[in-house]
XYZ file of C-alpha atoms in Angstrom:
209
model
C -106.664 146.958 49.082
C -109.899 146.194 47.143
C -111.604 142.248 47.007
C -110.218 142.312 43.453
C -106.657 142.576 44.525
C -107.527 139.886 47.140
C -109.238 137.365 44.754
C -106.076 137.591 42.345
C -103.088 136.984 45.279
C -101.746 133.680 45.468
C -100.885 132.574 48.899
C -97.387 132.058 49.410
C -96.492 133.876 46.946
C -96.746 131.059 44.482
C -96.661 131.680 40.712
C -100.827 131.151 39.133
C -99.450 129.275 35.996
C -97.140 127.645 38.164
C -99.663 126.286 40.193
C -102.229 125.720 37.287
C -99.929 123.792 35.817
C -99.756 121.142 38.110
C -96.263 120.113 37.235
C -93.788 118.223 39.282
C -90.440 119.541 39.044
C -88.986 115.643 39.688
C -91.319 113.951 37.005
C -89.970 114.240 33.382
C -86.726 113.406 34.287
C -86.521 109.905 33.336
C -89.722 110.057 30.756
C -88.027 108.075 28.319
C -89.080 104.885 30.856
C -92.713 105.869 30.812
C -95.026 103.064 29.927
C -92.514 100.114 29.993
C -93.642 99.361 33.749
C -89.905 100.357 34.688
C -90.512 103.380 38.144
C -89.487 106.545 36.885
C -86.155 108.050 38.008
C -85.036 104.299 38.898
C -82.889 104.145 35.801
C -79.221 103.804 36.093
C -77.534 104.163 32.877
C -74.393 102.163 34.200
C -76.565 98.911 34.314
C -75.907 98.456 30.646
C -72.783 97.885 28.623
C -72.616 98.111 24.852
C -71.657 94.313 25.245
C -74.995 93.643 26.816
C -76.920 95.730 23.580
C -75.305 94.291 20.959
C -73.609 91.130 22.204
C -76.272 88.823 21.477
C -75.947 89.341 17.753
C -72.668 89.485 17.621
C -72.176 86.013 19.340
C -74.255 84.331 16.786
C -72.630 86.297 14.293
C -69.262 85.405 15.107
C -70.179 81.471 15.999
C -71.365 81.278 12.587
C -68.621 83.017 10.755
C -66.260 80.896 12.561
C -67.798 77.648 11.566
C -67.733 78.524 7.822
C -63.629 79.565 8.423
C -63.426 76.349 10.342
C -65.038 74.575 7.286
C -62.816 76.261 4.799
C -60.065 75.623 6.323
C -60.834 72.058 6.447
C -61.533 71.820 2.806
C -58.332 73.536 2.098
C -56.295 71.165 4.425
C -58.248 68.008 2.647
C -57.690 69.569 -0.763
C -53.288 69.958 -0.138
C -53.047 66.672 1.217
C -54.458 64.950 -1.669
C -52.072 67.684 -3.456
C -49.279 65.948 -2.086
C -50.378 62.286 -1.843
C -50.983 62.958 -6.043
C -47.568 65.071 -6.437
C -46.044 62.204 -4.017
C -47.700 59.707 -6.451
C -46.557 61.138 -9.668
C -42.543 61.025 -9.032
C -43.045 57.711 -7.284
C -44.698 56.554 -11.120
C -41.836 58.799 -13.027
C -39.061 57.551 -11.101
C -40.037 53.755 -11.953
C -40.517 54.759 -15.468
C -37.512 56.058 -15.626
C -35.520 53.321 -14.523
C -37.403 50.616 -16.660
C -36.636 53.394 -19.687
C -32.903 53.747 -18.150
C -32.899 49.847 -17.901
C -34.512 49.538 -21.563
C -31.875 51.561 -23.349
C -28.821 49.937 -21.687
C -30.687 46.174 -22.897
C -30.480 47.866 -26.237
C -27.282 49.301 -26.494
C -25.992 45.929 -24.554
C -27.670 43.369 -26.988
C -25.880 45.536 -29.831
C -22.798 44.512 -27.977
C -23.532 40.749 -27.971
C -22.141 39.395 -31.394
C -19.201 41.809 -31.126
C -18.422 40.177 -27.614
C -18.915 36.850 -29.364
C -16.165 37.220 -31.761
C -13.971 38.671 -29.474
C -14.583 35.291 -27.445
C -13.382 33.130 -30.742
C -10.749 36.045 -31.851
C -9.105 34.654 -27.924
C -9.820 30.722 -28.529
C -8.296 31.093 -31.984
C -4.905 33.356 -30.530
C -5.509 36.229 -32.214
C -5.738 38.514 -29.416
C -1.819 38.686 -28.460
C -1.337 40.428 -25.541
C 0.211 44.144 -27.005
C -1.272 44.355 -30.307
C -4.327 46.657 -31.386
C -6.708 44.161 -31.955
C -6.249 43.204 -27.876
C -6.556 46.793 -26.806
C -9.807 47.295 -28.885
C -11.129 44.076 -27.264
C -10.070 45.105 -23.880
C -11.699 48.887 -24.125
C -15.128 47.136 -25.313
C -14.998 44.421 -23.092
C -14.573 47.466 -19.751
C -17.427 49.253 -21.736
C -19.995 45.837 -21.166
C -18.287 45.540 -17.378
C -19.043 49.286 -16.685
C -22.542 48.882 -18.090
C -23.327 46.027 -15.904
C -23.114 43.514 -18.212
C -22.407 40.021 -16.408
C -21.723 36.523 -18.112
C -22.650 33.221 -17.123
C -22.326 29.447 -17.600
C -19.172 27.546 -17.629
C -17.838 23.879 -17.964
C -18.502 21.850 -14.610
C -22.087 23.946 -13.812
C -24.563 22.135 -12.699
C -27.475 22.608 -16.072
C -30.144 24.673 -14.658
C -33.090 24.652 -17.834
C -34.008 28.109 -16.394
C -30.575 29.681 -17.611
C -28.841 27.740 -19.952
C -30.241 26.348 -23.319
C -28.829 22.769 -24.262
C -27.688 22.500 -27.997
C -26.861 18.837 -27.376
C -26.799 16.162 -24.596
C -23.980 13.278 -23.998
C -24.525 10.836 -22.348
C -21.479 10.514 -19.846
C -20.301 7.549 -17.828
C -19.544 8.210 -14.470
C -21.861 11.475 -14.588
C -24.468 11.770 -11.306
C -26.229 14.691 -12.741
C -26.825 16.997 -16.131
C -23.487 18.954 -16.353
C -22.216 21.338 -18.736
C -19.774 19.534 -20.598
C -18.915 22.499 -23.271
C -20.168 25.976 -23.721
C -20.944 26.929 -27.219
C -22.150 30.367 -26.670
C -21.572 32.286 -23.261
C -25.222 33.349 -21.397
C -25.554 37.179 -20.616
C -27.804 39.080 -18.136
C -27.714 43.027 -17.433
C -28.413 43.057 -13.713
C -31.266 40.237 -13.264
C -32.893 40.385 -17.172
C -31.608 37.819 -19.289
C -30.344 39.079 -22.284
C -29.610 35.649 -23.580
C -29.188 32.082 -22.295
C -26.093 30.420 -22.357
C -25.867 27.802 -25.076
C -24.262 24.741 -23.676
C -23.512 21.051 -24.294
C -25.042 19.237 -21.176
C -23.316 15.804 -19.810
C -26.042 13.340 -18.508
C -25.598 10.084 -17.042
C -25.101 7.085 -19.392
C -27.788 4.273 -19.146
């Protein structure tokens, strides 16, 4: 064997570029840690969850997208209670409007009735409404019509005189009398549950001087 052959062996039978190389077979392995201080080939890919990589942005995220849901919802729940509380407000005003327009229509039709009524009430004082006859029926049909409507009368001989119902036409003075009495009704008072239609005209007894 020559000192060529000699110079050009390896001991150990190692591979030159091998050697010349210098490489470690165990460095490289975990190379994507080099230069952030972390040892290499400490990494332990278990130590992080996709929670822990993204779960800081999605917390704020999510915080913030349920506030604004939490603040719609709100306005919505605001918004259909004053909904109702209007809607609630609105049959409460057409209900009472249409019972004074109910109320105003049966006045009408009721003060129609009035000076019918009235001669009906002198027809009976005068006898001409015997019992049987078709005048009496007539006046007994019209007179249910103004009882079904509601239609009440008022003031009678003996009442005490109250200036707030009845109207006196004339007052006479009365011995023996305490207090102002009606002494004679000249034209009967009517009322359709509590409006006056009209007061009762009436002759009023007071006491004699």
């Amino acid at each position: 064997m020559t000192d060529k052959d000699f110079d050009n062996e390896v001991p150990g039978g190692e591979d030159p570029e091998a050697q010349a190389s210098g490489s470690d077979p165990q460095v490289g392995r975990n190379d994507s840690n080099a230069g952030d201080g972390s040892v290499p080939g400490d990494f332990d890919g278990d130590d992080l969850t996709v929670d822990d990589i993204l779960g800081t942005d999605q917390n704020v995220d999510a915080a913030a997208e349920d506030a604004v849901l939490a603040d719609l919802e709100s306005q919505l729940l605001g918004d259909l209670k004053r909904l109702q509380a209007e809607y609630a407000n609105y049959r409460r005003r057409t209900e009472d409007q249409r019972e004074i327009e109910i109320a105003r229509a049966k006045g009408s039709v009721a003060k129609g009735l009035l000076p019918v009524l009235d001669d009906l009430d002198r027809a009976a004082k005068h006898g001409d409404l015997t019992e049987g006859t078709a005048f009496a029926a007539i006046a007994e049909k019209l007179r249910g019509l103004a009882e079904r409507m509601g239609l009440e009368t008022y003031g009678a001989a003996g009442e005490v005189f109250d200036p707030q119902q009845h109207e006196a036409i004339f007052q006479a003075p009365t011995p023996g009398a305490t207090e102002a009495t009606i002494l004679e009704v000249v034209e009967i008072g009517y009322r359709l549950g509590s409006v006056e239609l009209r007061p009762a005209k009436v002759v009023v007894a007071v006491p004699a001087e």
